[in-house]
Tab-separated table of C-alpha atoms in Angstrom:
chain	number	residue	atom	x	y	z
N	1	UNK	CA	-281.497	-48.433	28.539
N	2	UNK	CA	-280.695	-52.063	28.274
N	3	UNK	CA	-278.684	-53.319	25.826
N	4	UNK	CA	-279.133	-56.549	24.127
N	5	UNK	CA	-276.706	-57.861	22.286
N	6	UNK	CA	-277.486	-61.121	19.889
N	7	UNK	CA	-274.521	-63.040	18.405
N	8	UNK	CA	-273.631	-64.856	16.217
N	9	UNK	CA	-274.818	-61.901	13.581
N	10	UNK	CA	-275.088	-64.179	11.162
N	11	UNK	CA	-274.217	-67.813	10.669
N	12	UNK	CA	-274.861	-70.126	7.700
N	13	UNK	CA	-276.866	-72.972	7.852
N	14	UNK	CA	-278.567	-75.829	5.729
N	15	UNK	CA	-281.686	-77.774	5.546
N	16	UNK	CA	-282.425	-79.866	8.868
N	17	UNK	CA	-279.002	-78.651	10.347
N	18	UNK	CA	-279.888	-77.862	14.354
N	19	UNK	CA	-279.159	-73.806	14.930
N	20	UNK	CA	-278.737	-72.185	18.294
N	21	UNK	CA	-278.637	-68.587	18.600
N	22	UNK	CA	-277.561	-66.465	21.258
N	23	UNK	CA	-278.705	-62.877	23.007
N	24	UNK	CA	-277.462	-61.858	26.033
N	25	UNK	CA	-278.999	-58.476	28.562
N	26	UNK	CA	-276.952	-55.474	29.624
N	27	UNK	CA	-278.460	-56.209	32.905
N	28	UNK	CA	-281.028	-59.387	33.876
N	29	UNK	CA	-284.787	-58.951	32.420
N	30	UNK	CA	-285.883	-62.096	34.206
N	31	UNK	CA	-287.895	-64.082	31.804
N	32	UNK	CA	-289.469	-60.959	29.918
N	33	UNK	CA	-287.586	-61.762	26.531
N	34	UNK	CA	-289.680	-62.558	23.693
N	35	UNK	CA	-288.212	-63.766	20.333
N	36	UNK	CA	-288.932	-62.706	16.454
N	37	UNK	CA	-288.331	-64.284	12.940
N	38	UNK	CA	-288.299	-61.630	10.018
N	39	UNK	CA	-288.222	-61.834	6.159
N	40	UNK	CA	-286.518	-59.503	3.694
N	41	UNK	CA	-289.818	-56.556	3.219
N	42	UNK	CA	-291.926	-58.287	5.910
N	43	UNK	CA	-293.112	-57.353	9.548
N	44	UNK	CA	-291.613	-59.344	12.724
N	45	UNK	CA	-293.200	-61.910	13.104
N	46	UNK	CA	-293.579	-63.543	17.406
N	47	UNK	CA	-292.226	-66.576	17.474
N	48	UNK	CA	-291.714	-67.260	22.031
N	49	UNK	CA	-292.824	-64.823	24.479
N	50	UNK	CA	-292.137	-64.788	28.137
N	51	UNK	CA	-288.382	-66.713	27.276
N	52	UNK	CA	-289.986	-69.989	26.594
N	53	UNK	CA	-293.900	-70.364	25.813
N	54	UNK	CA	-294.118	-70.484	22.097
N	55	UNK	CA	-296.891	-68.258	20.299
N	56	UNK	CA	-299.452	-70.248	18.660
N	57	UNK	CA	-298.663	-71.623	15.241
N	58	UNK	CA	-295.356	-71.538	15.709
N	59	UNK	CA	-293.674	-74.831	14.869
N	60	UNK	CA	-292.621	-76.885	17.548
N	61	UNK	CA	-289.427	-77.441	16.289
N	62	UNK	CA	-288.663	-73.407	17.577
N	63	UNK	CA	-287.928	-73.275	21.509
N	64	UNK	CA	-286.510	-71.073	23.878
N	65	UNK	CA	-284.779	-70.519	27.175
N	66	UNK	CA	-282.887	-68.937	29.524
N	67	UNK	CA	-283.507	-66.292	32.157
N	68	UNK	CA	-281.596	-63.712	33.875
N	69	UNK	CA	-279.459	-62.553	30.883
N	70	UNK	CA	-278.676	-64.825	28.868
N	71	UNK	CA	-281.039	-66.480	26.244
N	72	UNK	CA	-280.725	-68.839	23.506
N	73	UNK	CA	-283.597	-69.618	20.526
N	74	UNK	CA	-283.092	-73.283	19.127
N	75	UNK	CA	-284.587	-74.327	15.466
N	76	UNK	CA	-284.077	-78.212	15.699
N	77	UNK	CA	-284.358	-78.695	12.222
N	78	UNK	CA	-283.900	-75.999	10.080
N	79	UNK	CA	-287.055	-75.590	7.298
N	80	UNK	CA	-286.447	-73.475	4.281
N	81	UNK	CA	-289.237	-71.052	5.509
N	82	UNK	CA	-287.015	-70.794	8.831
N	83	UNK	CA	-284.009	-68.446	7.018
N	84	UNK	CA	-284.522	-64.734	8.037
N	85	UNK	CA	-283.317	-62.626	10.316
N	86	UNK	CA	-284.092	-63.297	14.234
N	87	UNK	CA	-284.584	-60.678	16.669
N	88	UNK	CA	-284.536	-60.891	20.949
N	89	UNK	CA	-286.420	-58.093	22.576
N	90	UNK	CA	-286.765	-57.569	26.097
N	91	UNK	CA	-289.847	-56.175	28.158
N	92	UNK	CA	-288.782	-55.710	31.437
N	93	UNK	CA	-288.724	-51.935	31.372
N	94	UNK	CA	-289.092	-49.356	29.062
N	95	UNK	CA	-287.735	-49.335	26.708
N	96	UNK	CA	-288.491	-52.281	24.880
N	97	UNK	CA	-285.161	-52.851	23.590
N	98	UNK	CA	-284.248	-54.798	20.746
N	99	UNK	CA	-281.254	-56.936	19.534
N	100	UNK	CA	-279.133	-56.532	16.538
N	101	UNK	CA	-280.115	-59.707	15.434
N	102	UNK	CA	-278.902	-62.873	13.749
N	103	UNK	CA	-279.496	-63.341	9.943
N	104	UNK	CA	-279.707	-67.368	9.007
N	105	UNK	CA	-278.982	-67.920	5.561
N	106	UNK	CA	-278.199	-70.731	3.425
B	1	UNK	CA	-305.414	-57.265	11.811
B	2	UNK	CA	-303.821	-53.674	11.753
B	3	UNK	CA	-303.341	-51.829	8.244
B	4	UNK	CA	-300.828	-49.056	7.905
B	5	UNK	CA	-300.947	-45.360	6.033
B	6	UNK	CA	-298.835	-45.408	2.645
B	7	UNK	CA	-295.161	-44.581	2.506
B	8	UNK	CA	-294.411	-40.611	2.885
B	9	UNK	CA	-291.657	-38.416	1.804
B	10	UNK	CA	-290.649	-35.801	3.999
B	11	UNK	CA	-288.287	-32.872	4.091
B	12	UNK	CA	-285.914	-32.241	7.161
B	13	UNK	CA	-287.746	-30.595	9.753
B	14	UNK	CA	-291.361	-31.515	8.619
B	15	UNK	CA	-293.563	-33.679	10.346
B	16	UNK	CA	-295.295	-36.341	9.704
B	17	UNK	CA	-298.667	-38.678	10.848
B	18	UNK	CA	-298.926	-42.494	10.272
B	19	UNK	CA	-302.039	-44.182	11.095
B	20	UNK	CA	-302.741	-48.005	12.060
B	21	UNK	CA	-306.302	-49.084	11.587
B	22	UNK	CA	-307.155	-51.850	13.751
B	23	UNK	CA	-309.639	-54.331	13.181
B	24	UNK	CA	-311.564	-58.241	14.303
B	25	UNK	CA	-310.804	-57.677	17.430
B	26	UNK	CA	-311.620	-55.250	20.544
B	27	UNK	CA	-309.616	-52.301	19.816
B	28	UNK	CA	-309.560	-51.315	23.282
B	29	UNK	CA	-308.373	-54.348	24.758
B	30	UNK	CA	-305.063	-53.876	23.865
B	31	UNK	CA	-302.268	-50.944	23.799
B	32	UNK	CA	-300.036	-50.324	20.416
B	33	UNK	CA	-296.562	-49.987	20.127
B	34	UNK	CA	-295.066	-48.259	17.921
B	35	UNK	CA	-291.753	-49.599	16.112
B	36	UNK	CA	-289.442	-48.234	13.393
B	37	UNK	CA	-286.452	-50.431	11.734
B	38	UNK	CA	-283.755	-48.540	10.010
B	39	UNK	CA	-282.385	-50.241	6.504
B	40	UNK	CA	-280.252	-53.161	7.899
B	41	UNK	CA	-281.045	-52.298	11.648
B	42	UNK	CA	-282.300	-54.180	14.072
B	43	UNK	CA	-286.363	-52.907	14.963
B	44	UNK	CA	-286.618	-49.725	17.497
B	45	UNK	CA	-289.244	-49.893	19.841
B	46	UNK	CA	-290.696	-45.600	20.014
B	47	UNK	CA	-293.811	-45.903	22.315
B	48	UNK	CA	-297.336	-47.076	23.647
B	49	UNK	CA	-300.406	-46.150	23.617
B	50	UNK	CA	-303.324	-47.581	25.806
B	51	UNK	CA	-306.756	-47.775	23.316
B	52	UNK	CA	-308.135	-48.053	26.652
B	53	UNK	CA	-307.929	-44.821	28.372
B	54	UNK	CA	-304.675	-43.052	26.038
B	55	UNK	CA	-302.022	-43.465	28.772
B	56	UNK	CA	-298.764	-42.920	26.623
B	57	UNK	CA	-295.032	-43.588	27.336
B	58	UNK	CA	-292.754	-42.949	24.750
B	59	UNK	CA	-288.866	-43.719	24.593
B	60	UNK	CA	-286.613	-41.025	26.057
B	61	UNK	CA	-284.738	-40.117	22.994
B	62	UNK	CA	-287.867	-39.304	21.049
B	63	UNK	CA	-288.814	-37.223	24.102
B	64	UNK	CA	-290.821	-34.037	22.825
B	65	UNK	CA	-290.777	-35.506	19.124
B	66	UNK	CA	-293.835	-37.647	19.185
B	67	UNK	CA	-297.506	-37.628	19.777
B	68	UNK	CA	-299.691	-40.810	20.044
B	69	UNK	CA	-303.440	-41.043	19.845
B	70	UNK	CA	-306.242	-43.485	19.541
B	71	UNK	CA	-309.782	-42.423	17.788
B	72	UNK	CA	-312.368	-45.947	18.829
B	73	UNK	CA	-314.970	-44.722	17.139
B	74	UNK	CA	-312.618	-45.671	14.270
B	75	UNK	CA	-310.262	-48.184	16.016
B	76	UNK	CA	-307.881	-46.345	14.591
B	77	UNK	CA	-304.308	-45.215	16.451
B	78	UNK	CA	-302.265	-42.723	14.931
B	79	UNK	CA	-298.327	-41.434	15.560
B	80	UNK	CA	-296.974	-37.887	14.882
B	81	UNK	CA	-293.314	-37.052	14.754
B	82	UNK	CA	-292.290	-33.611	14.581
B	83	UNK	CA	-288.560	-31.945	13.371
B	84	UNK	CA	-287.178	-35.181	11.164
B	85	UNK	CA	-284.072	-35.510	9.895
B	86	UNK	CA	-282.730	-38.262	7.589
B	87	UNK	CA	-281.411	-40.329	10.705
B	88	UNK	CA	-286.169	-40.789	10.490
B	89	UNK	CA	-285.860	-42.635	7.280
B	90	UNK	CA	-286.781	-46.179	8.002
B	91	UNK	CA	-290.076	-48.471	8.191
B	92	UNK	CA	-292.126	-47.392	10.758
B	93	UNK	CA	-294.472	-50.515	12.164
B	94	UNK	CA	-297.391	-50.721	14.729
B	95	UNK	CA	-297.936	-53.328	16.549
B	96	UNK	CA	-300.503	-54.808	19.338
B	97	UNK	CA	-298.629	-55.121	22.660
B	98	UNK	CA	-300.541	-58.131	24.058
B	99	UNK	CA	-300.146	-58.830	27.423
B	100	UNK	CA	-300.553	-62.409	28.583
B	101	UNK	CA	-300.174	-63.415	32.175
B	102	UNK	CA	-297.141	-61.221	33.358
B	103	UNK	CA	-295.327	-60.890	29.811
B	104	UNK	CA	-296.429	-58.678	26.882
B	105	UNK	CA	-295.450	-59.080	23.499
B	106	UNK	CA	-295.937	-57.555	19.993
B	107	UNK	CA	-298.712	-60.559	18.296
B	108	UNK	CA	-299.661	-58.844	15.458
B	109	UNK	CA	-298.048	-56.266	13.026
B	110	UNK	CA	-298.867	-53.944	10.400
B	111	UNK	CA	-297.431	-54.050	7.082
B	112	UNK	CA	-295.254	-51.051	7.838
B	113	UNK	CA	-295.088	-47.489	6.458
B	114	UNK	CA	-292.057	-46.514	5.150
B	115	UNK	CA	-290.600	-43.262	5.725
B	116	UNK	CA	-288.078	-41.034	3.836
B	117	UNK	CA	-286.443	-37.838	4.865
């Protein structure tokens, strides 16, 4: 299986600071990493698909990139909404691994 | 949207059957994944199922464990997972595996069904 590993695990942050966070492939995936945003109790929610193209109604402020193995997710601009836990997954082959992922609090 | 079954307790070695009613949209356009997330774990990806035509693939360590199927005359997919132990407690999610161009991704969740064993 690949292994994705997502660092910092968790970082603190405030209010309109600029965040970059990290996940890196056991092996390359291409560009078939997709990015998350979660809240304590709540479902994932997709935030970039395909390394880079942002899902619809996410802010603009959220990008990604990378390809191979190594990926970051920017926030440029951090929103209170924005803290959470962030999750990389990749879809390059089964299965659809997940990262560990980064907590941003305040 | 897709609405989950409500939380079940289990004891080791049951089984037990979460369903994921699907609804405003085509039901069979689209596969569902199956997640779980462990307290303070990252999410788990367990399977697919096509609502299509119910081609499965499931993760390898769940091999045997699992059963997926799809009733569209209730848009309505449903997971089975057989001899749990407490290493199963955790919130199990579906999800719609979209695919768009050549990448797929997980668009839209259910609320979860948490699990205890």
């Amino acid at each position: 299986d690949i292994q994705m590993t997502q660092s910092p695990s968790s970082l603190s942050a405030s209010v309109g600071d600029r965040v970059t966070l990290t996940c890196r492939a056991s092996q390359s995936v291409s560009t078939y990493l997709n990015w998350y945003h979660q809240t304590s109790g709540k479902a994932p929610k997709l935030l970039i698909f395909g390394a880079s193209t942002l899902q619809s109604d996410v802010p603009s402020r959220f990008s990604g990139s990378g390809s191979g193995s190594d990926f970051t997710l920017t926030i440029s601009g951090l929103h209170p909404e924005d803290f959470g836990a962030y999750f990389c997954q990749q879809t390059f082959i089964s299965p659809y691994t997940f990262g560990g992922g980064t907590k941003v609090e305040i | 949207q897709l609405m989950q079954s409500g939380a079940e307790v289990k004891n080791p070695g049951a089984s037990v059957l979460l369903s994921c009613k699907a609804s405003g949209y085509s039901f069979t356009s689209y596969g569902i994944s199956w997640v779980r997330q462990a307290p303070g774990q990252g999410p788990e990806w367990m399977g697919w199922i096509s609502a299509l035509n119910g081609n499965t693939r499931s993760a390898q360590k769940f091999q045997g464990r699992l059963t997926f199927t799809t009733d569209t005359s209730t848009t309505t997919a449903y997971m089975e997972m057989r001899s749990l132990t407490s290493d199963d407690t955790a919130v199990y999610y579906c999800a719609i595996d979209r695919v768009v161009g050549v990448d797929n991704a997980f668009d839209i969740w259910g609320q979860g069904t948490l699990v205890t064993v």
